[in-house]
Structures are given as C-alpha cells and as structure tokens.
C-alpha cells in the first residue's frame, strides 16, 4: 500500500507523543512491505529517506498564534502533497490530529484515496472546556477531521466514546487502535538507582509534560501523605513544559522539595535508565487518551500507579501490572504509591506481568495490523 | 495562443465592492474577446449561475476562524474543492488570483492542474503598513505568489514601489495604470498560457522520444 502520513510533528521535532507514534507506526508498516511518505513541519524545507520512509519537511512562518501557523503549514503541506501526486498514487491519506486536517481534507478531494484521521486527544478535554476562539477553532478542526475522514482512529476507548457523543460521528466510522511500544528498547537501560537515590531511598518516577492534564498538582499534594508512612520514598518528577518552576515552588511550599527532584525534560536514553531504576512509575493524569508512559514503564518491568482514566484503564491491569487510583484524589494516589512499593516481591511480580503484557498485547506489529485493517475498511467504504 | 477560459478567484463578490467590480470589468472585456470567465468566491450559500459576463460559483462555508487570517486560510479547502470541480468540467487555460486571501488555493491548484497563474495585487501588506498581527504571514504568502506567478499585475505606483523590497525581475511585475488595462491583462494570459503550453509539449515530446526531460533540454544527469 502507498500511504501518506500528515503530521505536524515528526522526529527529530518532538513535542508530544504524536511524533513517536507516527515514526514507530511508519517504521513498522514499512517493515511489513508498505511504502510510507510523511509530510511534516521542519526548520528547513527538505526531503530525505530515513529508515525506508520518505520524509518531506515543509516550513511555514510563525505568527502570533498557533492556529495561524498551523493553517499556514497546512497550505504548504497541501502543496507538497500535490507535488508528490505527480509521481505517487496514494491508497491512503492519514492525518494525525487537528493540525493536519485541512491539508488531508484537501488532498482527499483531489485524489481517489480515502482519508483516515487519528485523533490522539481532544481540545475540550486538554484544556477543560472550549472557552476561547482558538479552542473553538481547534475543536472545529477536530470535528472537521472526523467528518471528512472515511474512518477515524482513536487511541483509547474513552476518547472513542467522547468523539461518538461530542461530534456525533457514526459508530461504524470509529475504530479503537491503541498505541504500541517497542518493548525491547525500554529493556536496554542501565540502573542509575545509585545516582538518583541514597541506599535507603525508594525512587518513584513521574514522566510527562508538567501541566494540569497530567495531574502533577495532585501528585505533589499526595507526596506528604506518602512520606508520612514511607519517608524513604523519593520522587523524580521528569518532564518539560511551562510548569516546571510552578510545580517546584509548589513542592517547596508544602515542604516536600527535599524529596522531590525536578530534572526537567529528560532525553530518551536517560529516560530508559530511569524506568529501569525506580520501584514504580506514577501517572496521576486527570485526562489521558492513551498514556504511552504506562507501556514504556511496563516494558522496563516497572509497575505503574495510574489514574483510572482513558487509556490507562486498558494498559494497566489493577493489582496485576500496577494499581489504579482515583484521578485528582491525593489520598488515593498516596495509597496507590505506598501499596505498590510496600512489598518488593509483589512489586517484582507486577513488574514481570506488566512486561509480559506490553510485549504481547501492545507490539507495533499488532498495532500496524489493526491500522491496516482500518485502511482496508476505509478503501472499501470510499 | 489565445486563451478561451479563465478561472478567477476573489474572496467575496458583491455589488459595489472594489475587487468584485474589477473582476466584473475584466470579465466583461474578456467576454467581448470571446473568453469565458469562471469566478469562484465565498458566499452565504452555494450558487452556480451566470451573472452578466461572469459564470459565478459561490460556495458557502460554516466554520469560523479565530480571526480573519485563520478564517481566510480555512476557506482554501473549499476554494480547492470548487476549482477542482470546475477544472474537471471546463477547459480552463489560466488561473487569476486576487490578493493574498485567494493565493494558497490558486498556488496549489495551478500545480495540481498544471495551469499558469496570474495574480493581481490590489495592494500588498508592506503598503498597508504591516500593522496586522498576521502581517508577516500575509507577506510571506504574497512573496510565495510573487515567486510562483507567471505575471504579477498591479495598478498603482504605490503598490509597485512597495514591491521593490522583493527584488523582482522587472518584467514580471506589470504596472497597468492605463485606461484599457483589461486588454493588457488578456495579453498576459495569452503569453503565460503559451509558455506553459510550450513547456508541456516539450516535456511530453521529451518523454515520448527520450524518456527524460532533463536530458532533452540539455541538463546533465551527473
């Protein structure tokens, strides 16, 4: 199959999880014998073939807001797509998130190829509500992406239901395809436990953008409750985003700053070491369409304490691969962390179960197979 | 070569509006010369009808941008859709854009359908003062139009002077301040269509005879 992927982020340009998702899916589809072309944003206009994938980067002038930049980028993506049509006959046009929808919708109009849209998350849940003109436009583009697509892929079941009800998308158009993980990548890390914790300390990891959606506030509120019972716990709160100083100050104001370490954005190789060095990974998210961190941690054999929301409901199995806790509830989060680390034998057992689950249920080959099945359905629907 | 059909684009088309009147006047002259004008624009409802000399194709669009720039950019998908429909049914020879709000679709459609395109800048952002929050993006689009158009038409010295920042080939920008400028626009269409057609024929011939256009025009493959 000749597949065109449209995404605003693609490695090395990585902001959220979409870049890694598109790259891993593309690599796997390519290994399975399909031709993948990616059009994405870049600092320079350039084209290259990397790992068998043809990547075209377009550039667009930044403006005073993200939406105008995205729409300019879409114009350039569309133009690049039209240029490629001279030599390629795409079977599928696959848009990732609202930021690639206008270009994908236009290219769909001028080719015979069906359009598939993956909605990785929704604006209304990312920001809490649609309260500004910008949010309204993003929400409209998410709707437009679902409306124009022949098939819509969602990474979680909760977000699937959200799209079904919020955008009134016909049920048969929606397909749940989870994220995948290359589990072995997360098993190659070295333990850096000695470097991040004293001999008697138990490190617990948070990974993600430091923002409201990830529930960092609730984790910090849970810290004194955990430390009351388990003073040996040490929190590594890894991740960038605009909230680092805010949350560091919050930890200081409630007196847990000596037990909470904020290293900022951590590159992949260091992150893999961290997963392999801690007793638990905590995901206190209030909204999490999928939550790739759970799969990464499970792949490394580290149990996950995660909110009972979105994709975490599907990846983490309560008391088998980790623990579910109530979102936005510091008492529940504290309970989960304490319970996960209280019995080392049980902790190891959950880690092994998680590793097995990630290796068996969430391989990229399985995800690519499911995606191809959606592509086939889209072609038949068109 | 004498063109027979022109596809014009303007964002809105209404009585008394300056660019609409410009298009009307041009279309009326083109009709006298036996050229058909299809005009695509945004409207309150979908309309395909003959109004005076113009075959008017209005399309509706319900989405709202978060500002005028975003809204104009959102319109481009619908412009593209409509252009595609018309090109499928009519033998269009040239695309004529008016100002930046019709540029993205014109640029893409010209590539897609291998049609020459001409743009009229009734004014440019540089001349308007660059005081809009999106001025740099608008200016970037205008530059893209300048680079890719066969000809750029302006009607005021002020616009031509403002364009000097772009360091353009002098003959690419046509300042038409004369009374019968419509005749000159028609000549530009003919010239652009002729060169486009010559190149396409050469390319086809090269493919048929040699299988490689670069080799045919003497470009070394090394």
Short mmCIF file of N, CA, C and O in Angstrom, two decimals, chain A residues 204-312:
data_model
loop_
_atom_site.label_atom_id
_atom_site.label_comp_id
_atom_site.label_asym_id
_atom_site.label_seq_id
_atom_site.Cartn_x
_atom_site.Cartn_y
_atom_site.Cartn_z
N UNK A 204 10.57 6.82 43.00
CA UNK A 204 9.30 6.70 42.28
C UNK A 204 9.32 7.77 41.19
O UNK A 204 9.71 8.91 41.43
N UNK A 205 8.90 7.37 39.98
CA UNK A 205 9.07 8.25 38.82
C UNK A 205 7.75 8.79 38.29
O UNK A 205 6.75 8.06 38.19
N UNK A 206 7.76 10.06 37.92
CA UNK A 206 6.69 10.65 37.10
C UNK A 206 7.36 11.11 35.82
O UNK A 206 8.42 11.71 35.84
N UNK A 207 6.71 10.85 34.67
CA UNK A 207 7.23 11.33 33.39
C UNK A 207 6.11 11.98 32.61
O UNK A 207 5.04 11.37 32.44
N UNK A 208 6.32 13.17 32.12
CA UNK A 208 5.30 13.81 31.29
C UNK A 208 5.45 15.31 31.32
O UNK A 208 6.26 15.86 32.07
N UNK A 209 4.65 15.97 30.47
CA UNK A 209 4.64 17.43 30.49
C UNK A 209 4.11 17.89 31.83
O UNK A 209 3.15 17.30 32.36
N UNK A 210 4.73 18.90 32.42
CA UNK A 210 4.26 19.36 33.73
C UNK A 210 3.11 20.33 33.51
O UNK A 210 3.31 21.54 33.37
N UNK A 211 1.92 19.77 33.45
CA UNK A 211 0.73 20.59 33.19
C UNK A 211 -0.46 19.99 33.92
O UNK A 211 -0.39 18.86 34.45
N UNK A 212 -1.53 20.74 33.92
CA UNK A 212 -2.74 20.34 34.65
C UNK A 212 -3.22 18.95 34.24
O UNK A 212 -3.56 18.11 35.09
N UNK A 213 -3.25 18.71 32.91
CA UNK A 213 -3.78 17.45 32.38
C UNK A 213 -3.10 16.22 32.99
O UNK A 213 -3.73 15.19 33.18
N UNK A 214 -1.83 16.35 33.31
CA UNK A 214 -1.05 15.20 33.82
C UNK A 214 -1.21 15.02 35.33
O UNK A 214 -0.64 14.09 35.91
N UNK A 215 -1.94 15.91 35.98
CA UNK A 215 -2.25 15.73 37.40
C UNK A 215 -1.06 15.93 38.33
O UNK A 215 -1.04 15.38 39.45
N UNK A 216 -0.08 16.74 37.92
CA UNK A 216 1.13 16.95 38.73
C UNK A 216 0.77 17.54 40.10
O UNK A 216 1.32 17.15 41.13
N UNK A 217 -0.19 18.46 40.08
CA UNK A 217 -0.62 19.09 41.33
C UNK A 217 -1.08 18.05 42.34
O UNK A 217 -0.71 18.08 43.52
N UNK A 218 -1.86 17.11 41.86
CA UNK A 218 -2.41 16.09 42.76
C UNK A 218 -1.32 15.16 43.28
O UNK A 218 -1.38 14.68 44.40
N UNK A 219 -0.30 14.94 42.44
CA UNK A 219 0.83 14.12 42.87
C UNK A 219 1.58 14.84 43.99
O UNK A 219 1.92 14.23 45.02
N UNK A 220 1.81 16.13 43.80
CA UNK A 220 2.56 16.88 44.83
C UNK A 220 1.76 16.92 46.13
O UNK A 220 2.32 16.77 47.22
N UNK A 221 0.44 17.06 46.00
CA UNK A 221 -0.41 17.05 47.21
C UNK A 221 -0.37 15.69 47.90
O UNK A 221 -0.57 15.58 49.11
N UNK A 222 -0.13 14.64 47.11
CA UNK A 222 -0.08 13.29 47.69
C UNK A 222 1.26 13.01 48.37
O UNK A 222 1.35 12.12 49.23
N UNK A 223 2.29 13.77 47.98
CA UNK A 223 3.64 13.45 48.47
C UNK A 223 3.75 13.42 49.99
O UNK A 223 4.28 12.46 50.57
N UNK A 224 3.24 14.47 50.73
CA UNK A 224 3.40 14.42 52.19
C UNK A 224 2.68 13.21 52.80
O UNK A 224 3.13 12.65 53.79
N UNK A 225 1.58 12.81 52.18
CA UNK A 225 0.82 11.66 52.68
C UNK A 225 1.64 10.38 52.52
O UNK A 225 1.63 9.51 53.39
N UNK A 226 2.34 10.26 51.39
CA UNK A 226 3.18 9.08 51.17
C UNK A 226 4.34 9.11 52.17
O UNK A 226 4.64 8.11 52.84
N UNK A 227 4.97 10.30 52.27
CA UNK A 227 6.17 10.42 53.10
C UNK A 227 5.89 10.22 54.59
O UNK A 227 6.77 9.78 55.34
N UNK A 228 4.67 10.51 55.01
CA UNK A 228 4.26 10.26 56.41
C UNK A 228 4.45 8.80 56.77
O UNK A 228 4.92 8.46 57.85
N UNK A 229 4.06 7.94 55.81
CA UNK A 229 4.13 6.50 56.06
C UNK A 229 5.41 5.87 55.55
O UNK A 229 5.88 4.88 56.06
N UNK A 230 5.93 6.44 54.48
CA UNK A 230 7.13 5.86 53.84
C UNK A 230 8.15 6.98 53.60
O UNK A 230 8.29 7.48 52.49
N UNK A 231 8.87 7.38 54.63
CA UNK A 231 9.81 8.50 54.46
C UNK A 231 10.95 8.19 53.50
O UNK A 231 11.67 9.09 53.07
N UNK A 232 11.13 6.92 53.15
CA UNK A 232 12.22 6.55 52.25
C UNK A 232 11.92 6.82 50.77
O UNK A 232 12.78 6.68 49.90
N UNK A 233 10.67 7.22 50.47
CA UNK A 233 10.32 7.47 49.06
C UNK A 233 10.96 8.77 48.56
O UNK A 233 11.01 9.77 49.27
N UNK A 234 11.44 8.71 47.32
CA UNK A 234 11.99 9.91 46.67
C UNK A 234 11.30 10.04 45.31
O UNK A 234 11.21 9.06 44.56
N UNK A 235 10.82 11.22 44.99
CA UNK A 235 10.07 11.43 43.75
C UNK A 235 10.95 12.08 42.69
O UNK A 235 11.56 13.14 42.93
N UNK A 236 11.00 11.45 41.52
CA UNK A 236 11.69 12.06 40.38
C UNK A 236 10.57 12.53 39.44
O UNK A 236 9.83 11.71 38.88
N UNK A 237 10.42 13.85 39.32
CA UNK A 237 9.33 14.40 38.51
C UNK A 237 9.95 14.92 37.21
O UNK A 237 10.40 16.06 37.11
N UNK A 238 10.01 14.04 36.20
CA UNK A 238 10.73 14.36 34.96
C UNK A 238 9.79 14.87 33.88
O UNK A 238 8.74 14.27 33.64
N UNK A 239 10.17 15.96 33.24
CA UNK A 239 9.35 16.46 32.14
C UNK A 239 9.49 17.96 31.99
O UNK A 239 9.80 18.65 32.95
N UNK A 240 9.26 18.42 30.76
CA UNK A 240 9.35 19.84 30.50
C UNK A 240 7.98 20.47 30.51
O UNK A 240 7.09 20.04 31.23
N UNK A 241 7.82 21.48 29.67
CA UNK A 241 6.56 22.22 29.68
C UNK A 241 6.75 23.45 30.54
O UNK A 241 7.74 23.58 31.25
N UNK A 242 5.78 24.34 30.45
CA UNK A 242 5.93 25.62 31.13
C UNK A 242 5.80 25.56 32.64
O UNK A 242 6.04 26.54 33.34
N UNK A 243 5.44 24.38 33.19
CA UNK A 243 5.06 24.34 34.60
C UNK A 243 6.16 23.95 35.58
O UNK A 243 5.90 23.82 36.78
N UNK A 244 7.40 23.77 35.10
CA UNK A 244 8.45 23.26 35.99
C UNK A 244 8.62 24.13 37.23
O UNK A 244 8.56 23.64 38.37
N UNK A 245 8.79 25.44 37.02
CA UNK A 245 9.01 26.33 38.17
C UNK A 245 7.80 26.36 39.08
O UNK A 245 7.92 26.34 40.31
N UNK A 246 6.64 26.40 38.48
CA UNK A 246 5.40 26.44 39.26
C UNK A 246 5.31 25.24 40.22
O UNK A 246 5.04 25.39 41.41
N UNK A 247 5.55 24.05 39.65
CA UNK A 247 5.40 22.85 40.49
C UNK A 247 6.57 22.68 41.46
O UNK A 247 6.40 22.16 42.56
N UNK A 248 7.74 23.16 41.07
CA UNK A 248 8.87 23.12 42.01
C UNK A 248 8.55 24.01 43.21
O UNK A 248 8.77 23.63 44.37
N UNK A 249 7.99 25.20 42.93
CA UNK A 249 7.61 26.11 44.02
C UNK A 249 6.53 25.50 44.89
O UNK A 249 6.52 25.66 46.11
N UNK A 250 5.61 24.80 44.24
CA UNK A 250 4.52 24.18 45.00
C UNK A 250 5.10 23.12 45.95
O UNK A 250 4.70 23.05 47.13
N UNK A 251 6.05 22.33 45.46
CA UNK A 251 6.67 21.29 46.30
C UNK A 251 7.39 21.96 47.48
O UNK A 251 7.33 21.46 48.62
N UNK A 252 8.02 23.09 47.19
CA UNK A 252 8.73 23.81 48.24
C UNK A 252 7.75 24.34 49.29
O UNK A 252 7.98 24.21 50.49
N UNK A 253 6.63 24.89 48.80
CA UNK A 253 5.68 25.49 49.75
C UNK A 253 5.01 24.47 50.65
O UNK A 253 4.60 24.81 51.76
N UNK A 254 4.90 23.23 50.19
CA UNK A 254 4.31 22.25 51.12
C UNK A 254 5.38 21.38 51.80
O UNK A 254 5.07 20.38 52.45
N UNK A 255 6.63 21.80 51.60
CA UNK A 255 7.72 21.20 52.38
C UNK A 255 8.18 19.82 51.92
O UNK A 255 8.69 19.04 52.71
N UNK A 256 8.02 19.52 50.62
CA UNK A 256 8.50 18.22 50.14
C UNK A 256 9.63 18.38 49.11
O UNK A 256 9.98 17.42 48.44
N UNK A 257 10.17 19.61 49.01
CA UNK A 257 11.15 19.85 47.96
C UNK A 257 12.43 19.02 48.12
O UNK A 257 13.09 18.71 47.14
N UNK A 258 12.75 18.61 49.37
CA UNK A 258 13.95 17.79 49.54
C UNK A 258 13.70 16.33 49.15
O UNK A 258 14.63 15.53 49.07
N UNK A 259 12.44 16.00 48.88
CA UNK A 259 12.12 14.62 48.47
C UNK A 259 11.57 14.57 47.05
O UNK A 259 11.13 13.52 46.59
N UNK A 260 11.52 15.72 46.39
CA UNK A 260 11.01 15.76 45.01
C UNK A 260 12.06 16.43 44.13
O UNK A 260 12.44 17.58 44.35
N UNK A 261 12.54 15.70 43.15
CA UNK A 261 13.60 16.20 42.28
C UNK A 261 13.01 16.46 40.89
O UNK A 261 12.33 15.61 40.32
N UNK A 262 13.22 17.67 40.35
CA UNK A 262 12.65 18.07 39.06
C UNK A 262 13.77 18.24 38.03
O UNK A 262 14.31 19.34 37.87
N UNK A 263 14.14 17.18 37.31
CA UNK A 263 15.25 17.32 36.36
C UNK A 263 14.90 18.00 35.05
O UNK A 263 15.77 18.20 34.19
N UNK A 264 13.62 18.35 34.83
CA UNK A 264 13.22 18.96 33.54
C UNK A 264 13.07 17.89 32.48
O UNK A 264 12.90 16.70 32.78
N UNK A 265 13.15 18.31 31.21
CA UNK A 265 13.00 17.36 30.11
C UNK A 265 14.17 16.38 30.11
O UNK A 265 15.32 16.77 30.21
N UNK A 266 13.85 15.10 30.01
CA UNK A 266 14.88 14.06 30.05
C UNK A 266 14.93 13.37 28.69
O UNK A 266 13.90 12.88 28.21
N UNK A 267 16.10 13.32 28.04
CA UNK A 267 16.17 12.64 26.73
C UNK A 267 15.92 11.13 26.85
O UNK A 267 16.06 10.56 27.94
N UNK A 268 15.58 10.53 25.71
CA UNK A 268 15.16 9.12 25.69
C UNK A 268 16.12 8.16 26.41
O UNK A 268 15.68 7.32 27.19
N UNK A 269 17.43 8.27 26.12
CA UNK A 269 18.36 7.29 26.72
C UNK A 269 18.37 7.38 28.24
O UNK A 269 18.39 6.36 28.94
N UNK A 270 18.31 8.60 28.76
CA UNK A 270 18.28 8.76 30.23
C UNK A 270 16.95 8.29 30.80
O UNK A 270 16.89 7.74 31.90
N UNK A 271 15.90 8.51 30.04
CA UNK A 271 14.57 8.11 30.50
C UNK A 271 14.50 6.57 30.64
O UNK A 271 13.96 6.05 31.62
N UNK A 272 15.08 5.89 29.66
CA UNK A 272 15.09 4.42 29.71
C UNK A 272 15.83 3.96 30.97
O UNK A 272 15.39 3.05 31.69
N UNK A 273 16.94 4.61 31.29
CA UNK A 273 17.68 4.28 32.52
C UNK A 273 16.80 4.51 33.75
O UNK A 273 16.80 3.71 34.68
N UNK A 274 16.06 5.60 33.73
CA UNK A 274 15.21 5.91 34.89
C UNK A 274 14.12 4.84 35.08
O UNK A 274 13.87 4.39 36.20
N UNK A 275 13.48 4.45 33.96
CA UNK A 275 12.44 3.41 34.08
C UNK A 275 13.02 2.14 34.72
O UNK A 275 12.33 1.41 35.40
N UNK A 276 14.31 1.89 34.42
CA UNK A 276 14.95 0.67 34.91
C UNK A 276 15.56 0.84 36.30
O UNK A 276 16.25 -0.05 36.79
N UNK A 277 15.30 1.97 36.93
CA UNK A 277 15.95 2.25 38.22
C UNK A 277 14.97 2.51 39.36
O UNK A 277 15.38 2.67 40.50
N UNK A 278 13.69 2.62 39.02
CA UNK A 278 12.71 3.02 40.05
C UNK A 278 11.82 1.84 40.43
O UNK A 278 11.75 0.84 39.71
N UNK A 279 11.12 1.99 41.57
CA UNK A 279 10.23 0.91 42.02
C UNK A 279 8.83 1.04 41.43
O UNK A 279 8.09 0.06 41.38
N UNK A 280 8.46 2.25 41.03
CA UNK A 280 7.13 2.44 40.43
C UNK A 280 7.13 3.71 39.60
O UNK A 280 7.90 4.64 39.87
N UNK A 281 6.26 3.71 38.58
CA UNK A 281 6.02 4.94 37.81
C UNK A 281 4.61 5.37 38.14
O UNK A 281 3.69 4.55 38.14
N UNK A 282 4.46 6.66 38.42
CA UNK A 282 3.12 7.15 38.78
C UNK A 282 2.57 8.04 37.67
O UNK A 282 3.28 8.88 37.11
N UNK A 283 1.31 7.80 37.31
CA UNK A 283 0.63 8.59 36.27
C UNK A 283 -0.67 9.16 36.85
O UNK A 283 -1.73 8.56 36.71
N UNK A 284 -0.59 10.30 37.51
CA UNK A 284 -1.77 10.84 38.19
C UNK A 284 -2.69 11.67 37.27
O UNK A 284 -3.41 12.54 37.75
N UNK A 285 -2.69 11.36 35.98
CA UNK A 285 -3.39 12.19 34.98
C UNK A 285 -4.88 12.38 35.29
O UNK A 285 -5.55 11.47 35.78
N UNK A 286 -5.36 13.57 34.94
CA UNK A 286 -6.81 13.78 35.03
C UNK A 286 -7.45 13.50 33.67
O UNK A 286 -8.64 13.26 33.56
N UNK A 287 -6.63 13.57 32.60
CA UNK A 287 -7.10 13.24 31.26
C UNK A 287 -5.95 12.57 30.54
O UNK A 287 -4.83 13.09 30.52
N UNK A 288 -6.18 11.41 29.97
CA UNK A 288 -5.11 10.68 29.32
C UNK A 288 -5.70 9.79 28.22
O UNK A 288 -6.10 8.66 28.48
N UNK A 289 -5.79 10.30 26.97
CA UNK A 289 -6.40 9.50 25.92
C UNK A 289 -5.74 8.13 25.79
O UNK A 289 -6.41 7.12 25.61
N UNK A 290 -4.41 8.08 25.87
CA UNK A 290 -3.75 6.77 25.87
C UNK A 290 -2.74 6.66 27.02
O UNK A 290 -2.91 5.86 27.92
N UNK A 291 -1.70 7.45 27.00
CA UNK A 291 -0.70 7.40 28.07
C UNK A 291 0.41 6.39 27.77
O UNK A 291 0.49 5.34 28.40
N UNK A 292 1.28 6.75 26.82
CA UNK A 292 2.35 5.84 26.39
C UNK A 292 3.33 5.53 27.51
O UNK A 292 3.97 4.47 27.53
N UNK A 293 3.43 6.43 28.50
CA UNK A 293 4.34 6.23 29.64
C UNK A 293 4.06 4.88 30.32
O UNK A 293 4.99 4.16 30.72
N UNK A 294 2.79 4.49 30.41
CA UNK A 294 2.45 3.22 31.07
C UNK A 294 3.12 2.06 30.33
O UNK A 294 3.73 1.19 30.96
N UNK A 295 3.04 2.06 29.00
CA UNK A 295 3.64 0.96 28.23
C UNK A 295 5.16 0.97 28.33
O UNK A 295 5.78 -0.09 28.38
N UNK A 296 5.75 2.17 28.35
CA UNK A 296 7.21 2.26 28.45
C UNK A 296 7.68 1.70 29.80
O UNK A 296 8.62 0.91 29.87
N UNK A 297 6.99 2.10 30.84
CA UNK A 297 7.36 1.63 32.18
C UNK A 297 7.15 0.12 32.31
O UNK A 297 8.00 -0.60 32.84
N UNK A 298 6.00 -0.35 31.81
CA UNK A 298 5.72 -1.78 31.87
C UNK A 298 6.77 -2.58 31.09
O UNK A 298 7.21 -3.64 31.54
N UNK A 299 7.18 -2.05 29.93
CA UNK A 299 8.21 -2.74 29.13
C UNK A 299 9.50 -2.91 29.92
O UNK A 299 10.21 -3.90 29.76
N UNK A 300 9.81 -1.92 30.76
CA UNK A 300 11.03 -1.98 31.57
C UNK A 300 10.83 -2.83 32.82
O UNK A 300 11.75 -2.97 33.63
N UNK A 301 9.62 -3.34 33.00
CA UNK A 301 9.34 -4.19 34.17
C UNK A 301 9.06 -3.39 35.43
O UNK A 301 9.25 -3.90 36.54
N UNK A 302 8.61 -2.17 35.27
CA UNK A 302 8.30 -1.33 36.43
C UNK A 302 6.79 -1.11 36.55
O UNK A 302 6.16 -0.65 35.60
N UNK A 303 6.20 -1.50 37.68
CA UNK A 303 4.75 -1.34 37.84
C UNK A 303 4.30 0.12 37.74
O UNK A 303 5.07 1.03 38.03
N UNK A 304 3.06 0.29 37.35
CA UNK A 304 2.52 1.65 37.15
C UNK A 304 1.37 1.91 38.12
O UNK A 304 0.46 1.08 38.26
N UNK A 305 1.43 3.05 38.77
CA UNK A 305 0.30 3.52 39.59
C UNK A 305 -0.35 4.61 38.75
O UNK A 305 0.22 5.68 38.55
N UNK A 306 -1.53 4.32 38.21
CA UNK A 306 -2.11 5.28 37.27
C UNK A 306 -3.58 5.56 37.54
O UNK A 306 -4.32 4.69 38.02
N UNK A 307 -3.98 6.78 37.21
CA UNK A 307 -5.40 7.16 37.38
C UNK A 307 -6.29 6.24 36.54
O UNK A 307 -5.91 5.83 35.43
N UNK A 308 -7.46 6.00 37.06
CA UNK A 308 -8.42 5.17 36.33
C UNK A 308 -9.14 6.06 35.30
O UNK A 308 -10.32 6.39 35.42
N UNK A 309 -8.35 6.49 34.29
CA UNK A 309 -8.90 7.33 33.21
C UNK A 309 -8.36 6.86 31.87
O UNK A 309 -7.27 6.27 31.80
N UNK A 310 -9.12 7.14 30.82
CA UNK A 310 -8.67 6.96 29.43
C UNK A 310 -7.94 5.66 29.17
O UNK A 310 -8.35 4.58 29.60
N UNK A 311 -6.82 5.79 28.46
CA UNK A 311 -6.06 4.62 28.04
C UNK A 311 -5.44 3.84 29.19
O UNK A 311 -5.16 2.64 29.05
N UNK A 312 -5.22 4.50 30.32
CA UNK A 312 -4.60 3.81 31.47
C UNK A 312 -5.52 2.67 31.94
O UNK A 312 -5.06 1.66 32.48
#
